[in-house]
Amino acid sequence: MKITQSQILKLERLKRSNLVNTISGIKPVNLIGTVSGDGVTNLAVFNSVIHIGANPPLLGFIIRPYKEVRRDTYENIMETGYYTINNVNEKIVKQAHYTSAKFDKDVSEFTTCNLTEEYIQNFIPPFVKESHIKIGMKFVKQIPIDLNETSLIIGAIEFAEIADQSVDERGIIDHAINKTVGVAGLNTYYSIEKIAEYPYARKEELPEF
Amino acid sequence: MKITQSQILKLERLKRSNLVNTISGIKPVNLIGTVSGDGVTNLAVFNSVIHIGANPPLLGFIIRPYKEVRRDTYENIMETGYYTINNVNEKIVKQAHYTSAKFDKDVSEFTTCNLTEEYIQNFIPPFVKESHIKIGMKFVKQIPIDLNETSLIIGAIEFAEIADQSVDERGIIDHAINKTVGVAGLNTYYSIEKIAEYPYARKEELPEF
């Protein structure tokens, strides 16, 4: 099919959202853990975690307009300055998905979605015990995207816990070992299988295509 | 393994890059097609294409610091105002990877990496004929990230061509049908397989976990 911008704009809201959310390919699935000043923990699934840089180690994610609905994740990060990013694997994909339901503010998605809070040393927000990659994040900067009132939230990796057998001597995490899942759009989840690893590309060392 | 920020900062450069680039999970793989004012086409692989919003339909991607190396993609977008995003599938994953080699400015990655230029109507930059999802993009805004001199480049979808059999009546693109690939870090590619589709999550309709 071919579709133009004006046709996209005329689509029914959910269909437009589905199309534009699935068009760029497979995305990471991460659970962001936070806690409010009142001590209520929160867990929310995000498909927009993105690498910003390695030195310093920075990750970003996109937060939707605050005015539309309550944004506990955003509020809690602003309140405490810290959050956790927990990679989602096949065993917890269903629980992860349902953290997107609009639960009341005083209940924790850890409880309603049957995931286990884990606290590592004195880091304030909770990690997801069932996750194989747990990242402790410190909020660094909010970059507003005035085109549609979203924001890019950038944080620095304070520390990370990664399942031992999944990191090799080069620092590469094997997501097949971790049974990491991907998502397209908002509701279709995919398992992954390693198919190729290529060296750093040099023009003098091109393979046969 | 547990690793702290100060330990990450002390890692050898490539190992640090590998770790931070693989830590957030599986990422999309897209080829960005551009053309210079002189008419030299360019194709470069990106793992940072991200959904910014559906109304208007906006996608972003991260561009690395300009000063480090030549950035043909960025220069060409600034020069012409347009680019294409072409989703990578299993048949072209090797070619896609090798577009990251530093070829001379006057040669096209379409030639060196054996991919086929496709022109759709009068859209200026080339699409990748072998891709199943081809998106014509108009540059909208560059948002500098001063923390590490990267930028978020945002564009609007002008039109898209998507393999017919892969879009359902809800607007959801099936990436298993398209044999879309994902990447972790910079060199490990994964095939995908659909494992679950869940409805819009409502707190009144929670499943058994």
Coordinates of C-alpha atoms in Angstrom, one line a residue:
Chain A
M1 CA 0.0 0.0 0.0
K2 CA 1.0 3.6 -0.5
I3 CA -0.2 6.2 1.9
T4 CA 0.4 9.9 2.0
Q5 CA 0.6 12.2 5.0
S6 CA -2.8 13.7 4.3
Q7 CA -4.3 10.2 4.2
I8 CA -2.5 9.3 7.4
L9 CA -4.0 12.4 9.0
K10 CA -7.5 11.4 8.0
L11 CA -7.2 7.9 9.5
E12 CA -9.2 7.0 12.5
R13 CA -7.1 7.8 15.6
L14 CA -6.2 4.3 16.7
K15 CA -5.5 3.1 13.1
R16 CA -3.1 6.1 12.6
S17 CA -1.4 5.4 15.9
N18 CA -1.0 1.7 15.0
L19 CA 0.5 2.6 11.6
V20 CA 2.9 5.2 12.7
N21 CA 3.9 3.2 15.8
T22 CA 4.8 0.1 13.8
I23 CA 6.4 1.7 10.7
S24 CA 9.9 2.1 12.0
G25 CA 10.4 -1.6 12.9
I26 CA 11.1 -3.5 16.0
K27 CA 11.6 -1.6 19.3
P28 CA 13.0 -2.4 22.7
V29 CA 10.7 -3.1 25.6
N30 CA 11.7 -1.8 29.0
L31 CA 9.9 -1.3 32.3
I32 CA 10.7 2.0 34.1
G33 CA 10.5 1.8 37.8
T34 CA 10.0 4.8 40.1
V35 CA 8.7 5.7 43.5
S36 CA 6.7 8.8 44.6
G37 CA 7.6 11.0 47.4
D38 CA 4.8 9.3 49.3
G39 CA 6.5 5.9 48.8
V40 CA 4.1 4.5 46.2
T41 CA 6.1 2.5 43.7
N42 CA 5.2 2.7 40.0
L43 CA 6.1 0.6 37.0
A44 CA 5.4 1.5 33.4
V45 CA 6.3 -0.1 30.0
F46 CA 8.2 2.0 27.4
N47 CA 9.1 1.2 23.8
S48 CA 11.2 4.3 23.3
V49 CA 14.4 3.8 25.3
I50 CA 17.2 5.0 23.1
H51 CA 21.0 5.2 23.3
I52 CA 22.2 8.8 23.6
G53 CA 25.9 8.2 24.2
A54 CA 28.4 5.9 25.9
N55 CA 30.8 8.4 27.5
P56 CA 29.1 9.5 29.7
P57 CA 26.7 6.6 29.6
L58 CA 23.3 8.2 28.7
L59 CA 20.0 6.8 27.8
G60 CA 16.9 8.6 26.8
F61 CA 13.2 7.9 26.4
I62 CA 10.1 9.8 25.1
I63 CA 7.4 10.9 27.5
R64 CA 3.9 11.7 26.1
P65 CA 2.1 15.0 26.8
Y66 CA 1.6 15.4 30.5
K67 CA -1.7 17.1 30.2
E68 CA -3.5 14.1 28.5
V69 CA -3.4 11.7 31.4
R70 CA -1.6 11.3 34.7
R71 CA 2.1 10.6 34.2
D72 CA 3.3 8.9 37.3
T73 CA 6.6 8.0 35.8
Y74 CA 7.4 11.6 34.9
E75 CA 6.2 13.0 38.2
N76 CA 8.1 10.5 40.2
I77 CA 11.3 11.1 38.3
M78 CA 11.0 14.9 38.8
E79 CA 10.3 14.3 42.5
T80 CA 13.1 11.9 43.3
G81 CA 15.6 12.4 40.5
Y82 CA 16.1 8.6 40.0
Y83 CA 14.5 5.8 38.1
T84 CA 15.3 2.2 37.0
I85 CA 15.2 0.7 33.5
N86 CA 14.5 -3.0 33.4
N87 CA 14.7 -5.0 30.2
V88 CA 11.7 -7.2 29.4
N89 CA 12.1 -10.9 28.6
E90 CA 9.7 -13.6 27.4
K91 CA 8.8 -14.6 31.0
I92 CA 7.4 -11.2 31.9
V93 CA 6.1 -9.9 28.6
K94 CA 2.4 -10.2 29.6
Q95 CA 2.9 -8.5 33.0
A96 CA 5.0 -5.8 31.3
H97 CA 2.2 -5.1 28.8
Y98 CA -0.5 -4.7 31.5
T99 CA 1.5 -2.1 33.4
S100 CA 0.1 0.3 30.7
A101 CA -3.4 0.1 32.2
K102 CA -4.5 3.2 34.1
F103 CA -4.4 2.0 37.7
D104 CA -5.3 4.3 40.5
K105 CA -2.4 6.5 41.7
D106 CA -2.2 4.8 45.1
V107 CA -1.7 1.3 43.8
S108 CA 1.6 -0.1 42.5
E109 CA 1.8 -1.9 39.2
F110 CA 4.2 -4.3 40.9
T111 CA 1.2 -5.6 42.9
T112 CA -1.4 -5.4 40.2
C113 CA 0.8 -7.0 37.5
N114 CA 2.5 -9.5 39.7
L115 CA 6.1 -8.4 39.4
T116 CA 8.6 -8.3 42.2
E117 CA 10.2 -5.2 43.6
E118 CA 14.0 -5.5 44.1
Y119 CA 16.1 -2.9 45.9
I120 CA 19.8 -2.8 45.2
Q121 CA 21.9 -1.2 47.9
N122 CA 20.5 2.2 48.8
F123 CA 19.2 3.1 45.3
I124 CA 15.8 4.7 45.9
P125 CA 13.4 3.4 43.1
P126 CA 12.6 -0.3 42.7
F127 CA 14.1 -2.7 40.2
V128 CA 12.1 -5.5 38.6
K129 CA 13.6 -8.7 40.1
E130 CA 12.5 -10.8 37.1
S131 CA 14.4 -8.7 34.6
H132 CA 17.8 -9.8 33.4
I133 CA 19.1 -6.3 32.8
K134 CA 18.6 -3.8 35.5
I135 CA 19.8 -0.2 35.1
G136 CA 19.9 2.4 37.9
M137 CA 19.4 5.8 36.3
K138 CA 19.9 9.4 37.5
F139 CA 17.8 12.0 35.8
V140 CA 20.0 14.5 33.9
K141 CA 17.8 16.6 31.5
Q142 CA 14.4 17.0 30.0
I143 CA 14.4 18.2 26.4
P144 CA 11.0 19.4 25.3
I145 CA 9.9 18.6 21.8
D146 CA 7.6 21.5 21.1
L147 CA 6.2 20.0 17.9
N148 CA 3.8 17.8 19.8
E149 CA 4.5 18.5 23.5
T150 CA 6.4 15.3 24.1
S151 CA 9.8 15.4 25.8
L152 CA 13.0 13.5 25.6
I153 CA 14.0 12.5 29.1
I154 CA 17.7 11.8 29.4
G155 CA 19.4 10.1 32.3
A156 CA 22.9 8.7 33.2
I157 CA 23.5 5.1 34.1
E158 CA 24.6 5.0 37.7
F159 CA 25.1 1.3 37.7
A160 CA 23.7 -1.8 36.0
E161 CA 23.2 -5.5 36.9
I162 CA 23.3 -7.8 34.0
A163 CA 22.8 -11.6 34.0
D164 CA 26.3 -12.9 34.1
Q165 CA 26.3 -15.5 31.3
S166 CA 24.9 -12.9 28.8
V167 CA 27.8 -10.4 28.7
D168 CA 30.9 -11.4 26.7
E169 CA 34.5 -10.2 27.1
R170 CA 33.9 -7.5 24.5
G171 CA 31.1 -6.0 26.6
I172 CA 28.4 -7.2 24.2
I173 CA 25.1 -8.3 25.8
D174 CA 23.6 -11.4 24.2
H175 CA 19.9 -10.8 24.0
A176 CA 19.1 -14.3 22.7
I177 CA 20.5 -15.7 26.0
N178 CA 18.5 -13.2 27.9
K179 CA 15.3 -14.0 25.9
T180 CA 14.8 -10.3 25.4
V181 CA 11.6 -9.4 23.6
G182 CA 10.9 -6.6 21.1
V183 CA 7.7 -4.8 20.3
A184 CA 6.1 -3.3 17.2
G185 CA 3.7 -0.6 18.0
L186 CA 1.9 -0.9 21.3
N187 CA 0.7 -4.5 21.5
T188 CA 2.5 -7.0 19.3
Y189 CA 5.5 -8.6 21.0
Y190 CA 8.3 -10.6 19.2
S191 CA 10.9 -13.0 20.4
I192 CA 14.3 -12.7 18.8
E193 CA 17.0 -15.1 17.5
K194 CA 20.6 -14.2 16.6
I195 CA 21.2 -14.4 12.8
A196 CA 24.4 -12.6 12.1
E197 CA 27.3 -10.8 13.7
Y198 CA 29.5 -8.6 11.5
P199 CA 32.8 -6.9 12.2
Y200 CA 33.3 -3.2 12.3
A201 CA 32.8 -2.3 8.7
R202 CA 35.8 -1.2 6.7
K203 CA 35.7 -0.3 3.0
E204 CA 38.9 -2.3 2.4
E205 CA 37.3 -5.5 3.8
L206 CA 33.9 -5.8 2.1
P207 CA 32.4 -9.2 1.9
E208 CA 30.6 -10.7 -1.1
F209 CA 27.0 -9.5 -1.2
Chain B
M1 CA 27.7 -8.8 36.7
K2 CA 27.3 -5.5 38.4
I3 CA 29.0 -2.4 37.0
T4 CA 29.0 1.2 38.2
Q5 CA 29.3 4.4 36.2
S6 CA 32.8 4.9 37.2
Q7 CA 33.7 1.4 36.1
I8 CA 31.9 2.0 32.8
L9 CA 33.9 5.2 32.3
K10 CA 37.2 3.2 32.9
L11 CA 36.4 0.6 30.3
E12 CA 38.3 0.5 27.0
R13 CA 36.4 2.7 24.5
L14 CA 35.0 -0.1 22.3
K15 CA 34.0 -2.3 25.2
R16 CA 32.2 0.7 26.8
S17 CA 30.5 1.4 23.5
N18 CA 29.4 -2.2 23.1
L19 CA 28.0 -2.4 26.7
V20 CA 26.0 0.8 26.6
N21 CA 24.8 0.2 23.1
T22 CA 23.4 -3.3 23.9
I23 CA 22.0 -2.5 27.4
S24 CA 18.6 -1.2 26.4
G25 CA 17.6 -4.2 24.3
I26 CA 16.7 -4.8 20.7
K27 CA 16.6 -1.9 18.3
P28 CA 15.1 -1.2 14.9
V29 CA 17.4 -1.2 11.8
N30 CA 16.7 1.3 9.1
L31 CA 18.6 2.6 6.1
I32 CA 18.5 6.4 5.7
G33 CA 18.7 7.4 2.0
T34 CA 19.8 10.9 1.0
V35 CA 21.3 12.7 -2.0
S36 CA 23.8 15.6 -2.0
G37 CA 23.4 18.8 -3.9
D38 CA 25.9 17.4 -6.4
G39 CA 23.7 14.4 -7.0
V40 CA 25.7 11.7 -5.1
T41 CA 23.4 9.4 -3.3
N42 CA 24.1 8.1 0.2
L43 CA 22.8 5.3 2.3
A44 CA 23.6 4.8 6.0
V45 CA 22.3 2.4 8.6
F46 CA 20.8 3.7 11.8
N47 CA 19.6 1.9 14.9
S48 CA 18.1 5.0 16.6
V49 CA 14.9 5.7 14.6
I50 CA 12.2 6.5 17.2
H51 CA 8.5 7.3 17.2
I52 CA 7.8 10.9 18.1
G53 CA 4.1 11.2 17.4
A54 CA 1.3 10.0 15.1
N55 CA -0.5 13.3 14.6
P56 CA 1.3 14.8 12.9
P57 CA 3.3 11.7 11.9
L58 CA 6.8 12.3 13.2
L59 CA 9.9 10.1 13.5
G60 CA 13.2 11.0 14.9
F61 CA 16.8 9.7 14.9
I62 CA 20.0 10.5 16.7
I63 CA 22.9 11.9 14.8
R64 CA 26.4 11.6 16.3
P65 CA 28.8 14.6 16.7
Y66 CA 29.4 16.2 13.4
K67 CA 33.0 17.0 14.1
E68 CA 34.2 13.5 14.6
V69 CA 33.8 12.2 11.1
R70 CA 32.1 13.2 7.9
R71 CA 28.3 13.0 8.2
D72 CA 27.0 12.7 4.7
T73 CA 23.5 11.9 5.9
Y74 CA 23.2 15.0 8.0
E75 CA 24.8 17.3 5.4
N76 CA 22.5 15.9 2.7
I77 CA 19.4 16.4 4.8
M78 CA 20.4 20.0 5.5
E79 CA 21.1 20.6 1.9
T80 CA 17.9 19.1 0.4
G81 CA 15.4 19.0 3.2
Y82 CA 14.4 15.4 2.5
Y83 CA 15.4 11.8 3.3
T84 CA 14.1 8.3 3.1
I85 CA 13.8 5.7 5.9
N86 CA 13.9 2.1 4.7
N87 CA 13.3 -0.7 7.0
V88 CA 15.9 -3.5 6.9
N89 CA 14.8 -7.2 6.4
E90 CA 16.7 -10.5 6.6
K91 CA 17.6 -10.4 2.9
I92 CA 19.6 -7.1 3.1
V93 CA 21.0 -7.2 6.6
K94 CA 24.6 -7.7 5.4
Q95 CA 24.4 -5.0 2.9
A96 CA 22.8 -2.7 5.4
H97 CA 25.6 -3.3 7.9
Y98 CA 28.3 -2.5 5.5
T99 CA 26.9 0.9 4.6
S100 CA 28.6 2.0 7.9
A101 CA 32.0 1.7 6.3
K102 CA 33.7 5.1 5.6
F103 CA 33.5 5.2 1.8
D104 CA 34.8 8.2 -0.1
K105 CA 32.4 11.0 -0.4
D106 CA 31.9 10.7 -4.2
V107 CA 30.8 7.0 -4.1
S108 CA 27.4 5.8 -3.3
E109 CA 26.7 3.1 -0.7
F110 CA 24.0 1.9 -3.1
T111 CA 26.8 0.8 -5.4
T112 CA 29.4 -0.3 -2.9
C113 CA 26.9 -2.3 -0.9
N114 CA 24.9 -3.7 -3.8
L115 CA 21.5 -2.2 -3.0
T116 CA 19.1 -0.7 -5.6
E117 CA 18.1 2.9 -5.8
E118 CA 14.3 3.4 -6.3
Y119 CA 12.7 6.7 -7.0
I120 CA 9.1 7.2 -6.2
Q121 CA 7.3 9.9 -8.1
N122 CA 9.2 13.2 -7.8
F123 CA 10.6 12.6 -4.3
I124 CA 14.2 13.7 -4.4
P125 CA 16.2 11.2 -2.3
P126 CA 16.4 7.5 -3.2
F127 CA 14.6 4.7 -1.6
V128 CA 16.0 1.2 -1.1
K129 CA 14.1 -1.0 -3.6
E130 CA 14.8 -4.2 -1.5
S131 CA 13.1 -2.7 1.6
H132 CA 9.5 -3.7 2.5
I133 CA 8.8 -0.4 4.3
K134 CA 9.8 2.8 2.5
I135 CA 9.1 6.1 4.1
G136 CA 9.5 9.5 2.5
M137 CA 10.6 12.0 5.1
K138 CA 10.7 15.8 5.2
F139 CA 13.1 17.4 7.7
V140 CA 11.3 19.3 10.4
K141 CA 13.7 20.2 13.2
Q142 CA 17.1 19.5 14.7
I143 CA 17.1 19.4 18.5
P144 CA 20.7 19.6 19.8
I145 CA 21.5 17.5 22.9
D146 CA 24.3 19.6 24.4
L147 CA 25.3 16.8 26.9
N148 CA 27.3 15.1 24.3
E149 CA 26.9 17.1 21.1
T150 CA 24.5 14.6 19.5
S151 CA 21.2 15.8 18.0
L152 CA 17.7 14.5 17.6
I153 CA 16.7 15.0 14.0
I154 CA 12.9 15.0 13.6
G155 CA 11.1 14.6 10.3
A156 CA 7.5 14.2 9.1
I157 CA 6.3 11.3 7.1
E158 CA 5.4 12.6 3.7
F159 CA 4.3 9.2 2.4
A160 CA 5.0 5.6 2.9
E161 CA 5.0 2.4 0.8
I162 CA 4.5 -0.8 2.7
A163 CA 4.4 -4.3 1.4
D164 CA 0.6 -4.9 0.9
Q165 CA 0.2 -8.2 2.7
S166 CA 1.9 -6.9 5.9
V167 CA -0.6 -4.2 7.0
D168 CA -3.8 -5.4 8.6
E169 CA -7.1 -3.6 8.8
R170 CA -6.2 -2.0 12.1
G171 CA -3.1 -0.3 10.6
I172 CA -0.7 -2.7 12.3
I173 CA 2.3 -3.7 10.3
D174 CA 3.3 -7.3 10.8
H175 CA 7.1 -7.4 11.1
A176 CA 7.2 -11.2 11.0
I177 CA 5.7 -11.2 7.5
N178 CA 8.2 -8.5 6.5
K179 CA 11.1 -10.5 8.0
T180 CA 12.2 -7.3 9.7
V181 CA 15.4 -7.6 11.7
G182 CA 16.5 -6.0 14.9
V183 CA 20.0 -5.1 16.2
A184 CA 21.7 -5.0 19.5
G185 CA 24.5 -2.6 19.7
L186 CA 26.3 -2.0 16.4
N187 CA 27.0 -5.5 15.0
T188 CA 24.7 -8.2 16.2
Y189 CA 21.5 -8.8 14.2
Y190 CA 18.4 -10.7 15.2
S191 CA 15.5 -12.2 13.4
I192 CA 12.1 -11.9 15.1
E193 CA 9.1 -14.1 15.6
K194 CA 5.7 -13.0 16.9
I195 CA 4.9 -14.4 20.3
A196 CA 2.0 -12.4 21.7
E197 CA -0.5 -9.7 20.9
Y198 CA -2.4 -8.2 23.8
P199 CA -5.4 -5.8 23.7
Y200 CA -5.3 -2.2 25.0
A201 CA -4.7 -2.7 28.7
R202 CA -7.6 -1.9 31.0
K203 CA -7.4 -2.3 34.8
E204 CA -10.9 -3.9 34.7
E205 CA -9.8 -6.6 32.3
L206 CA -6.6 -8.0 33.7
P207 CA -5.6 -11.5 32.7
E208 CA -4.2 -14.2 34.9
F209 CA -0.5 -13.7 35.3

